[in-house]
Amino acid sequence: MEKAKISGSQLFTLMILFEFGSAFILPISIEAKQDAWISILFGMIGGLLLFLVYYQLYRYYPDLLLVEFTQKIMGKWIGRLISFLYIFYFANIASRVIRDFGDMLLTFAYPDTPLFIVNALLIIVVIYTVSKGIEVLARASQLLFSLFYLSAISGFILIVCTGIIDFTNLQPVLEEGIWLPLKVALTQNIYFPFGETVVFLMILPYIKNMSKGIGLTGINLMITMIINVSVLGVSLTARSQFPLLSTVESIQVADFLERLDVFFMLTAVIGGFFKISVFFYATVIGTANLFKIKSPSRICFPLGLVLLLYSLSLANNYEELLQEALKILPFSLNIHFQVILPLLLLTVAFFKNRGKRKKSDVTLHQL
């Protein structure tokens, strides 16, 4: 664990940029059709409940990282195994996000560039930042947060000014009842992006005071999906690989202000950079802690190279990668690492700490 401290405001900006990451560029919840925004709302509520579980674990062990308190709770060997599995999980997600953004950049900006080159450039920047420590990453989030939101707000204003929003595309509301958006939330949204905040159990011990950003992220993702469906309609949003980009490409103000996808790309890369960096940081610091490596920066490059090569082998194409992320991962990995294991750890920690309190009360009574 580093000897570092970050502020509550830095945690807030880091969490917002992390959660946006790849979520706002993908057609999340579109299986709920025009009720996708309702599904995101349900997912946000579920995500807040999960974060309460993570936060309670942090309160039990405020000075320990996830890979440390698992050993306190479950014992040395089982705890180390769980820690190793979490490191693998974080590395897996980091590789997938690298691939997401590599494919996006190839599709819309660099069609003749090899995927290896694009992914390598992404991971080089991430390696450099993470090697400097969590304080540098947190300060960078503060600096780029304003640019991220300025671009987002400007894009929203331009979309409104263009007059391409048609709210009738959101009707009828709850056409198939409340079950469909609830089902999509339980099978997708609660895990992506909200449940991914489990990785912040590798960062919370560094903070001076707590601040939460899940609610703001959920609201912004709802607005994003409302705009996408209003502009593109359900069918086009579902068919589009990157629906928000398609929405931005529709902007045309006064016959001269158009082709603003470059601003979308800038915003997307900022979000993607922080999502990759947080997962990669958790991988690096977790590996260093588990294997007693005194200088985590020494393993940044070899681990980054592993993630780069793994990102290239994840899928044959982007469609296959997206289907795995939305259909397979929620039940093969996410539910175990975001829900089952944290609840198990919290239950055991509760009884252990309850036992300690009882012993302490008995001792005080005897004195």
Short mmCIF file of C-alpha atoms in Angstrom, two decimals:
data_model
loop_
_atom_site.label_atom_id
_atom_site.label_comp_id
_atom_site.label_asym_id
_atom_site.label_seq_id
_atom_site.Cartn_x
_atom_site.Cartn_y
_atom_site.Cartn_z
CA MET A 1 0.00 0.00 0.00
CA GLU A 2 1.29 3.45 -0.93
CA LYS A 3 1.91 6.20 1.58
CA ALA A 4 -0.52 8.53 -0.15
CA LYS A 5 -3.66 10.52 0.56
CA ILE A 6 -6.38 11.80 -1.76
CA SER A 7 -9.24 14.15 -0.93
CA GLY A 8 -12.97 13.49 -1.06
CA SER A 9 -13.33 15.78 -4.08
CA GLN A 10 -10.60 13.87 -5.90
CA LEU A 11 -12.37 10.60 -5.14
CA PHE A 12 -15.61 12.12 -6.45
CA THR A 13 -14.11 13.19 -9.81
CA LEU A 14 -12.21 9.92 -10.15
CA MET A 15 -15.35 7.88 -9.50
CA ILE A 16 -17.47 9.90 -11.93
CA LEU A 17 -14.94 9.61 -14.77
CA PHE A 18 -14.42 5.93 -13.96
CA GLU A 19 -18.11 5.06 -14.05
CA PHE A 20 -18.72 6.98 -17.24
CA GLY A 21 -15.71 5.23 -18.79
CA SER A 22 -17.10 3.02 -21.51
CA ALA A 23 -20.70 3.10 -20.20
CA PHE A 24 -21.83 6.28 -21.92
CA ILE A 25 -20.58 5.23 -25.37
CA LEU A 26 -22.26 1.80 -25.42
CA PRO A 27 -25.95 0.94 -26.00
CA ILE A 28 -26.53 -0.12 -22.40
CA SER A 29 -30.04 -1.23 -21.41
CA ILE A 30 -31.29 -1.02 -25.00
CA GLU A 31 -32.97 -4.40 -24.54
CA ALA A 32 -35.51 -2.45 -22.47
CA LYS A 33 -36.23 -0.47 -25.68
CA GLN A 34 -37.67 3.01 -25.02
CA ASP A 35 -37.63 2.24 -21.29
CA ALA A 36 -33.83 1.94 -21.23
CA TRP A 37 -33.59 5.04 -19.04
CA ILE A 38 -35.87 3.43 -16.45
CA SER A 39 -33.65 0.35 -16.47
CA ILE A 40 -30.62 2.56 -15.78
CA LEU A 41 -32.53 4.12 -12.84
CA PHE A 42 -33.14 0.66 -11.37
CA GLY A 43 -29.51 -0.25 -11.98
CA MET A 44 -28.39 2.90 -10.18
CA ILE A 45 -30.50 2.02 -7.13
CA GLY A 46 -29.01 -1.48 -7.10
CA GLY A 47 -25.55 0.00 -7.53
CA LEU A 48 -26.06 2.27 -4.52
CA LEU A 49 -27.06 -0.74 -2.41
CA LEU A 50 -23.94 -2.61 -3.54
CA PHE A 51 -21.77 0.40 -2.75
CA LEU A 52 -23.21 0.41 0.77
CA VAL A 53 -21.88 -3.15 1.11
CA TYR A 54 -18.44 -2.06 -0.14
CA TYR A 55 -18.49 1.00 2.11
CA GLN A 56 -19.33 -1.09 5.18
CA LEU A 57 -16.38 -3.38 4.42
CA TYR A 58 -14.21 -0.26 4.21
CA ARG A 59 -15.55 0.94 7.57
CA TYR A 60 -14.62 -2.36 9.20
CA TYR A 61 -11.07 -2.15 7.79
CA PRO A 62 -10.43 1.51 6.90
CA ASP A 63 -6.64 1.13 6.69
CA LEU A 64 -6.56 -2.04 4.60
CA LEU A 65 -6.89 -2.68 0.87
CA LEU A 66 -9.29 -5.30 -0.46
CA VAL A 67 -6.45 -7.81 -0.95
CA GLU A 68 -5.43 -7.26 2.69
CA PHE A 69 -8.72 -7.45 4.55
CA THR A 70 -9.80 -10.59 2.66
CA GLN A 71 -6.96 -12.35 4.50
CA LYS A 72 -8.08 -10.81 7.80
CA ILE A 73 -11.62 -12.00 7.26
CA MET A 74 -11.18 -15.41 5.61
CA GLY A 75 -7.76 -16.44 6.90
CA LYS A 76 -4.40 -16.43 5.15
CA TRP A 77 -4.84 -19.11 2.48
CA ILE A 78 -8.47 -18.65 1.50
CA GLY A 79 -8.01 -14.88 1.75
CA ARG A 80 -4.96 -14.95 -0.54
CA LEU A 81 -6.87 -17.05 -3.06
CA ILE A 82 -9.78 -14.58 -3.07
CA SER A 83 -7.31 -11.70 -3.40
CA PHE A 84 -5.62 -13.36 -6.37
CA LEU A 85 -8.99 -13.92 -8.06
CA TYR A 86 -9.88 -10.25 -7.56
CA ILE A 87 -6.58 -9.20 -9.14
CA PHE A 88 -7.36 -11.39 -12.14
CA TYR A 89 -10.86 -9.89 -12.32
CA PHE A 90 -9.55 -6.32 -12.30
CA ALA A 91 -6.97 -7.18 -14.97
CA ASN A 92 -9.66 -8.82 -17.11
CA ILE A 93 -11.91 -5.75 -17.01
CA ALA A 94 -8.97 -3.42 -17.72
CA SER A 95 -8.11 -5.46 -20.82
CA ARG A 96 -11.71 -5.38 -22.01
CA VAL A 97 -11.92 -1.60 -21.67
CA ILE A 98 -8.64 -1.24 -23.58
CA ARG A 99 -10.15 -3.35 -26.35
CA ASP A 100 -13.42 -1.36 -26.27
CA PHE A 101 -11.64 1.91 -26.89
CA GLY A 102 -9.18 0.43 -29.34
CA ASP A 103 -12.05 -0.82 -31.49
CA MET A 104 -13.87 2.50 -31.18
CA LEU A 105 -10.82 4.50 -32.30
CA LEU A 106 -10.25 2.14 -35.22
CA THR A 107 -13.87 2.38 -36.31
CA PHE A 108 -14.17 6.15 -36.34
CA ALA A 109 -10.70 7.67 -36.41
CA TYR A 110 -7.91 5.31 -37.48
CA PRO A 111 -9.39 2.62 -39.75
CA ASP A 112 -6.03 1.78 -41.36
CA THR A 113 -4.09 1.53 -38.09
CA PRO A 114 -3.40 -1.91 -36.57
CA LEU A 115 -5.30 -2.59 -33.34
CA PHE A 116 -2.02 -3.41 -31.60
CA ILE A 117 -0.69 0.12 -32.18
CA VAL A 118 -3.82 1.85 -30.86
CA ASN A 119 -4.04 -0.37 -27.77
CA ALA A 120 -0.30 0.00 -27.15
CA LEU A 121 -0.55 3.80 -27.17
CA LEU A 122 -3.43 3.63 -24.70
CA ILE A 123 -1.63 1.30 -22.29
CA ILE A 124 1.65 3.28 -22.45
CA VAL A 125 -0.10 6.40 -21.15
CA VAL A 126 -1.87 4.35 -18.47
CA ILE A 127 1.38 2.64 -17.39
CA TYR A 128 3.15 5.98 -17.03
CA THR A 129 0.33 7.51 -14.95
CA VAL A 130 -0.16 4.51 -12.67
CA SER A 131 3.60 4.23 -12.06
CA LYS A 132 3.46 7.73 -10.55
CA GLY A 133 0.93 6.63 -7.93
CA ILE A 134 -2.67 7.20 -6.91
CA GLU A 135 -2.15 10.87 -5.99
CA VAL A 136 -1.12 11.76 -9.55
CA LEU A 137 -4.08 9.83 -10.98
CA ALA A 138 -6.46 11.60 -8.58
CA ARG A 139 -5.08 15.06 -9.41
CA ALA A 140 -5.36 14.29 -13.12
CA SER A 141 -9.04 13.44 -12.61
CA GLN A 142 -9.62 16.87 -11.05
CA LEU A 143 -7.92 18.61 -13.97
CA LEU A 144 -9.77 16.71 -16.70
CA PHE A 145 -13.16 16.53 -14.98
CA SER A 146 -14.03 20.11 -16.00
CA LEU A 147 -13.05 19.48 -19.62
CA PHE A 148 -15.10 16.27 -19.64
CA TYR A 149 -18.23 17.95 -18.33
CA LEU A 150 -17.78 21.07 -20.45
CA SER A 151 -17.72 18.90 -23.57
CA ALA A 152 -20.74 16.92 -22.38
CA ILE A 153 -22.83 20.01 -21.55
CA SER A 154 -21.84 21.72 -24.81
CA GLY A 155 -22.89 18.64 -26.77
CA PHE A 156 -26.24 18.53 -24.97
CA ILE A 157 -26.92 22.21 -25.70
CA LEU A 158 -26.04 21.74 -29.38
CA ILE A 159 -28.32 18.71 -29.65
CA VAL A 160 -31.19 20.74 -28.18
CA CYS A 161 -30.44 23.69 -30.50
CA THR A 162 -30.40 21.38 -33.53
CA GLY A 163 -33.99 20.36 -32.80
CA ILE A 164 -33.41 16.68 -33.54
CA ILE A 165 -34.83 15.45 -30.23
CA ASP A 166 -38.16 13.70 -30.60
CA PHE A 167 -39.56 12.63 -27.24
CA THR A 168 -42.29 10.60 -28.92
CA ASN A 169 -39.56 7.97 -29.45
CA LEU A 170 -39.73 7.37 -25.69
CA GLN A 171 -43.39 6.41 -25.87
CA PRO A 172 -45.23 4.37 -24.81
CA VAL A 173 -43.62 4.31 -21.36
CA LEU A 174 -43.55 0.84 -19.79
CA GLU A 175 -45.19 -0.65 -22.87
CA GLU A 176 -44.31 -4.18 -21.68
CA GLY A 177 -44.74 -3.43 -18.00
CA ILE A 178 -42.16 -2.75 -15.31
CA TRP A 179 -40.66 -6.25 -15.47
CA LEU A 180 -38.65 -5.72 -18.68
CA PRO A 181 -36.57 -2.70 -17.49
CA LEU A 182 -36.22 -4.34 -14.07
CA LYS A 183 -34.98 -7.56 -15.66
CA VAL A 184 -32.43 -5.67 -17.79
CA ALA A 185 -31.25 -3.79 -14.70
CA LEU A 186 -30.80 -7.00 -12.70
CA THR A 187 -28.96 -8.77 -15.52
CA GLN A 188 -26.87 -5.86 -16.87
CA ASN A 189 -26.96 -2.38 -15.32
CA ILE A 190 -26.39 -3.31 -11.72
CA TYR A 191 -23.07 -4.86 -12.77
CA PHE A 192 -22.09 -2.45 -15.54
CA PRO A 193 -21.15 0.20 -14.66
CA PHE A 194 -22.34 0.52 -11.05
CA GLY A 195 -21.13 -2.76 -9.53
CA GLU A 196 -17.66 -2.16 -10.95
CA THR A 197 -17.11 0.33 -8.10
CA VAL A 198 -15.97 -2.70 -6.07
CA VAL A 199 -12.51 -1.79 -7.43
CA PHE A 200 -12.57 1.31 -5.21
CA LEU A 201 -11.97 -0.96 -2.22
CA MET A 202 -8.38 -0.76 -3.50
CA ILE A 203 -8.47 3.06 -3.26
CA LEU A 204 -10.74 4.01 -0.32
CA PRO A 205 -7.99 3.55 2.34
CA TYR A 206 -6.15 6.49 0.74
CA ILE A 207 -8.93 9.05 1.14
CA LYS A 208 -9.17 11.71 3.83
CA ASN A 209 -12.97 12.00 3.70
CA MET A 210 -15.74 10.24 1.83
CA SER A 211 -17.70 11.47 -1.20
CA LYS A 212 -20.00 9.47 -3.45
CA GLY A 213 -20.59 9.87 -7.16
CA ILE A 214 -22.82 6.93 -8.11
CA GLY A 215 -26.06 8.94 -8.07
CA LEU A 216 -24.72 11.67 -10.36
CA THR A 217 -23.37 9.08 -12.78
CA GLY A 218 -26.71 7.29 -12.93
CA ILE A 219 -28.59 10.51 -13.64
CA ASN A 220 -26.17 11.45 -16.42
CA LEU A 221 -26.36 8.00 -18.00
CA MET A 222 -30.17 8.24 -17.92
CA ILE A 223 -30.03 11.60 -19.69
CA THR A 224 -27.60 10.18 -22.26
CA MET A 225 -29.87 7.24 -23.05
CA ILE A 226 -32.96 9.48 -23.21
CA ILE A 227 -31.17 11.67 -25.77
CA ASN A 228 -29.94 8.68 -27.80
CA VAL A 229 -33.39 7.09 -28.06
CA SER A 230 -35.09 10.46 -28.66
CA VAL A 231 -32.75 11.31 -31.53
CA LEU A 232 -32.10 7.90 -33.11
CA GLY A 233 -35.14 5.89 -32.12
CA VAL A 234 -35.04 2.44 -30.51
CA SER A 235 -34.09 0.41 -33.57
CA LEU A 236 -31.19 2.61 -34.69
CA THR A 237 -29.89 2.93 -31.12
CA ALA A 238 -29.92 -0.87 -30.83
CA ARG A 239 -28.11 -1.34 -34.16
CA SER A 240 -25.47 1.31 -33.53
CA GLN A 241 -22.17 0.18 -32.04
CA PHE A 242 -21.67 3.59 -30.43
CA PRO A 243 -25.09 5.30 -30.28
CA LEU A 244 -23.89 8.51 -28.63
CA LEU A 245 -21.42 9.04 -31.46
CA SER A 246 -24.23 8.57 -33.98
CA THR A 247 -26.25 11.16 -32.05
CA VAL A 248 -23.37 13.65 -32.05
CA GLU A 249 -22.87 13.12 -35.79
CA SER A 250 -26.49 14.23 -36.28
CA ILE A 251 -25.72 17.72 -34.94
CA GLN A 252 -25.96 20.43 -37.59
CA VAL A 253 -26.47 24.04 -36.52
CA ALA A 254 -26.97 26.82 -39.10
CA ASP A 255 -25.53 24.67 -41.91
CA PHE A 256 -21.95 25.17 -40.73
CA LEU A 257 -21.55 23.68 -37.22
CA GLU A 258 -21.30 19.94 -37.83
CA ARG A 259 -18.90 16.96 -37.70
CA LEU A 260 -18.43 17.40 -33.95
CA ASP A 261 -17.49 13.77 -33.39
CA VAL A 262 -13.94 14.88 -32.53
CA PHE A 263 -15.27 16.34 -29.28
CA PHE A 264 -17.08 13.11 -28.56
CA MET A 265 -13.85 11.19 -29.14
CA LEU A 266 -11.97 13.48 -26.77
CA THR A 267 -14.58 13.00 -24.04
CA ALA A 268 -14.69 9.25 -24.59
CA VAL A 269 -10.91 8.85 -24.41
CA ILE A 270 -10.80 10.81 -21.12
CA GLY A 271 -13.40 8.51 -19.56
CA GLY A 272 -11.76 5.40 -20.96
CA PHE A 273 -8.33 6.46 -19.72
CA PHE A 274 -9.54 6.76 -16.13
CA LYS A 275 -11.48 3.51 -16.19
CA ILE A 276 -8.46 1.60 -17.51
CA SER A 277 -6.15 3.39 -15.08
CA VAL A 278 -8.24 2.59 -11.98
CA PHE A 279 -8.52 -1.10 -12.86
CA PHE A 280 -4.84 -1.25 -13.81
CA TYR A 281 -3.84 0.50 -10.58
CA ALA A 282 -5.84 -2.05 -8.58
CA THR A 283 -4.10 -4.85 -10.51
CA VAL A 284 -0.63 -3.41 -9.89
CA ILE A 285 -1.04 -2.49 -6.22
CA GLY A 286 -2.86 -5.76 -5.50
CA THR A 287 -0.12 -7.85 -7.13
CA ALA A 288 2.60 -5.92 -5.30
CA ASN A 289 0.82 -6.37 -1.98
CA LEU A 290 0.04 -10.05 -2.46
CA PHE A 291 3.57 -10.99 -3.54
CA LYS A 292 5.36 -8.57 -1.17
CA ILE A 293 6.89 -6.39 -3.91
CA LYS A 294 8.18 -3.20 -2.28
CA SER A 295 8.10 -1.01 -5.40
CA PRO A 296 4.81 -1.40 -7.34
CA SER A 297 6.08 0.84 -10.16
CA ARG A 298 8.60 -1.88 -11.10
CA ILE A 299 5.84 -4.24 -12.21
CA CYS A 300 3.76 -1.66 -14.12
CA PHE A 301 5.41 -2.34 -17.48
CA PRO A 302 5.32 -6.18 -17.42
CA LEU A 303 1.71 -6.21 -16.21
CA GLY A 304 0.78 -3.58 -18.79
CA LEU A 305 2.31 -5.75 -21.53
CA VAL A 306 0.27 -8.74 -20.34
CA LEU A 307 -2.93 -6.66 -20.42
CA LEU A 308 -2.10 -5.38 -23.90
CA LEU A 309 -1.60 -8.87 -25.33
CA TYR A 310 -4.66 -10.18 -23.52
CA SER A 311 -6.81 -7.34 -24.91
CA LEU A 312 -5.91 -8.42 -28.44
CA SER A 313 -6.97 -12.03 -27.83
CA LEU A 314 -10.29 -11.38 -26.10
CA ALA A 315 -12.51 -11.58 -29.19
CA ASN A 316 -12.37 -11.83 -32.96
CA ASN A 317 -14.38 -8.62 -33.43
CA TYR A 318 -16.15 -5.89 -31.52
CA GLU A 319 -19.62 -7.45 -31.76
CA GLU A 320 -18.35 -10.63 -30.13
CA LEU A 321 -16.66 -8.58 -27.39
CA LEU A 322 -19.86 -6.61 -26.71
CA GLN A 323 -22.01 -9.74 -26.53
CA GLU A 324 -19.61 -11.32 -24.04
CA ALA A 325 -19.65 -8.18 -21.90
CA LEU A 326 -23.47 -7.92 -21.81
CA LYS A 327 -24.53 -11.57 -21.92
CA ILE A 328 -21.77 -13.76 -20.43
CA LEU A 329 -19.74 -11.65 -17.97
CA PRO A 330 -22.68 -10.66 -15.68
CA PHE A 331 -23.20 -14.29 -14.67
CA SER A 332 -19.74 -15.77 -15.15
CA LEU A 333 -17.70 -13.12 -13.31
CA ASN A 334 -19.54 -9.96 -12.27
CA ILE A 335 -22.15 -11.50 -9.98
CA HIS A 336 -19.43 -13.39 -8.08
CA PHE A 337 -16.98 -10.52 -7.62
CA GLN A 338 -19.48 -7.68 -7.25
CA VAL A 339 -22.25 -9.35 -5.25
CA ILE A 340 -21.60 -12.83 -3.82
CA LEU A 341 -18.03 -12.43 -2.52
CA PRO A 342 -18.56 -8.92 -1.02
CA LEU A 343 -21.73 -10.14 0.77
CA LEU A 344 -19.86 -13.21 2.04
CA LEU A 345 -16.94 -11.07 3.25
CA LEU A 346 -19.31 -8.59 4.91
CA THR A 347 -21.23 -11.37 6.69
CA VAL A 348 -18.07 -12.97 8.08
CA ALA A 349 -16.62 -9.56 9.00
CA PHE A 350 -19.85 -8.65 10.80
CA PHE A 351 -19.73 -11.72 13.05
CA LYS A 352 -15.99 -11.37 13.65
CA ASN A 353 -16.27 -7.73 14.66
CA ARG A 354 -19.38 -8.45 16.70
CA GLY A 355 -17.42 -11.08 18.63
CA LYS A 356 -14.58 -8.62 19.24
CA ARG A 357 -17.01 -6.00 20.55
CA LYS A 358 -18.58 -8.50 22.95
CA LYS A 359 -15.15 -9.50 24.30
CA SER A 360 -14.24 -5.83 24.71
CA ASP A 361 -17.50 -5.12 26.56
CA VAL A 362 -16.92 -8.08 28.91
CA THR A 363 -13.37 -6.93 29.65
CA LEU A 364 -14.53 -3.38 30.42
CA HIS A 365 -17.30 -4.73 32.66
CA GLN A 366 -14.81 -6.82 34.64
CA LEU A 367 -12.55 -3.80 35.12
#
